[in-house]
């Protein structure tokens, strides 16, 4: 059976993100060399999770997590156009669990402002490992909060990869000093790899307002 998660092998999302970035660079290319700034960042940390798999009392699994990330924010500032691009690489290592992951993120924003109109597009891409847990027997008729079975979180799924892409364009036009037209939208596409696809579904969302 063919699934959308085949993208993890051919990285179709990566190509989409590259197209968005290329379009932004083309818009600001003339004379852009002198207006770019770069701000790099390195982060490292350690954390401890006393209930790694969200299991009931008495069977919890704990672990120590080491994390490191590297990112660089590219800024472009001009009279009418601003661009921000932030790629991030993050790695997590678990001391006792087989949940190590290497994740990739990308955020970008492009704003172009004219005399009467402005255009902005924001984007967010993530290819990261996720763990999920949910109850299959949720009882919405419980009246007493003390009766909620907090000791049992239900079925826990294994860790797997999730790929997420969202793009949000926005356009405004000033008809007069008091009247403005605004049109915005949002596109979101999420897909999961085979490890958790049996429990979670790929989906797409479109909104225009």
PDB file of N, CA and C in Angstrom, residues 186-189 204-208:
ATOM      1  N   UNK A 186      -4.116  29.853   5.125  1.00  0.00           N
ATOM      2  CA  UNK A 186      -3.195  28.949   5.805  1.00  0.00           C
ATOM      3  C   UNK A 186      -3.264  27.573   5.153  1.00  0.00           C
ATOM      4  N   UNK A 187      -2.105  27.025   4.901  1.00  0.00           N
ATOM      5  CA  UNK A 187      -2.002  25.668   4.350  1.00  0.00           C
ATOM      6  C   UNK A 187      -1.135  24.850   5.290  1.00  0.00           C
ATOM      7  N   UNK A 188      -1.633  23.676   5.649  1.00  0.00           N
ATOM      8  CA  UNK A 188      -0.888  22.794   6.555  1.00  0.00           C
ATOM      9  C   UNK A 188      -0.956  21.372   6.040  1.00  0.00           C
ATOM     10  N   UNK A 189       0.193  20.721   6.036  1.00  0.00           N
ATOM     11  CA  UNK A 189       0.281  19.335   5.570  1.00  0.00           C
ATOM     12  C   UNK A 189       1.134  18.555   6.564  1.00  0.00           C
ATOM     13  N   UNK A 204      -4.311  17.169   5.632  1.00  0.00           N
ATOM     14  CA  UNK A 204      -4.068  18.477   5.052  1.00  0.00           C
ATOM     15  C   UNK A 204      -5.177  19.425   5.470  1.00  0.00           C
ATOM     16  N   UNK A 205      -4.826  20.704   5.634  1.00  0.00           N
ATOM     17  CA  UNK A 205      -5.793  21.725   5.995  1.00  0.00           C
ATOM     18  C   UNK A 205      -5.590  22.954   5.110  1.00  0.00           C
ATOM     19  N   UNK A 206      -6.717  23.534   4.672  1.00  0.00           N
ATOM     20  CA  UNK A 206      -6.693  24.771   3.888  1.00  0.00           C
ATOM     21  C   UNK A 206      -7.676  25.739   4.496  1.00  0.00           C
ATOM     22  N   UNK A 207      -7.284  26.968   4.727  1.00  0.00           N
ATOM     23  CA  UNK A 207      -8.211  27.998   5.179  1.00  0.00           C
ATOM     24  C   UNK A 207      -7.930  29.290   4.449  1.00  0.00           C
ATOM     25  N   UNK A 208      -8.990  30.006   4.115  1.00  0.00           N
ATOM     26  CA  UNK A 208      -8.884  31.315   3.470  1.00  0.00           C
ATOM     27  C   UNK A 208      -9.887  32.232   4.152  1.00  0.00           C
TER      28      UNK A 208
END
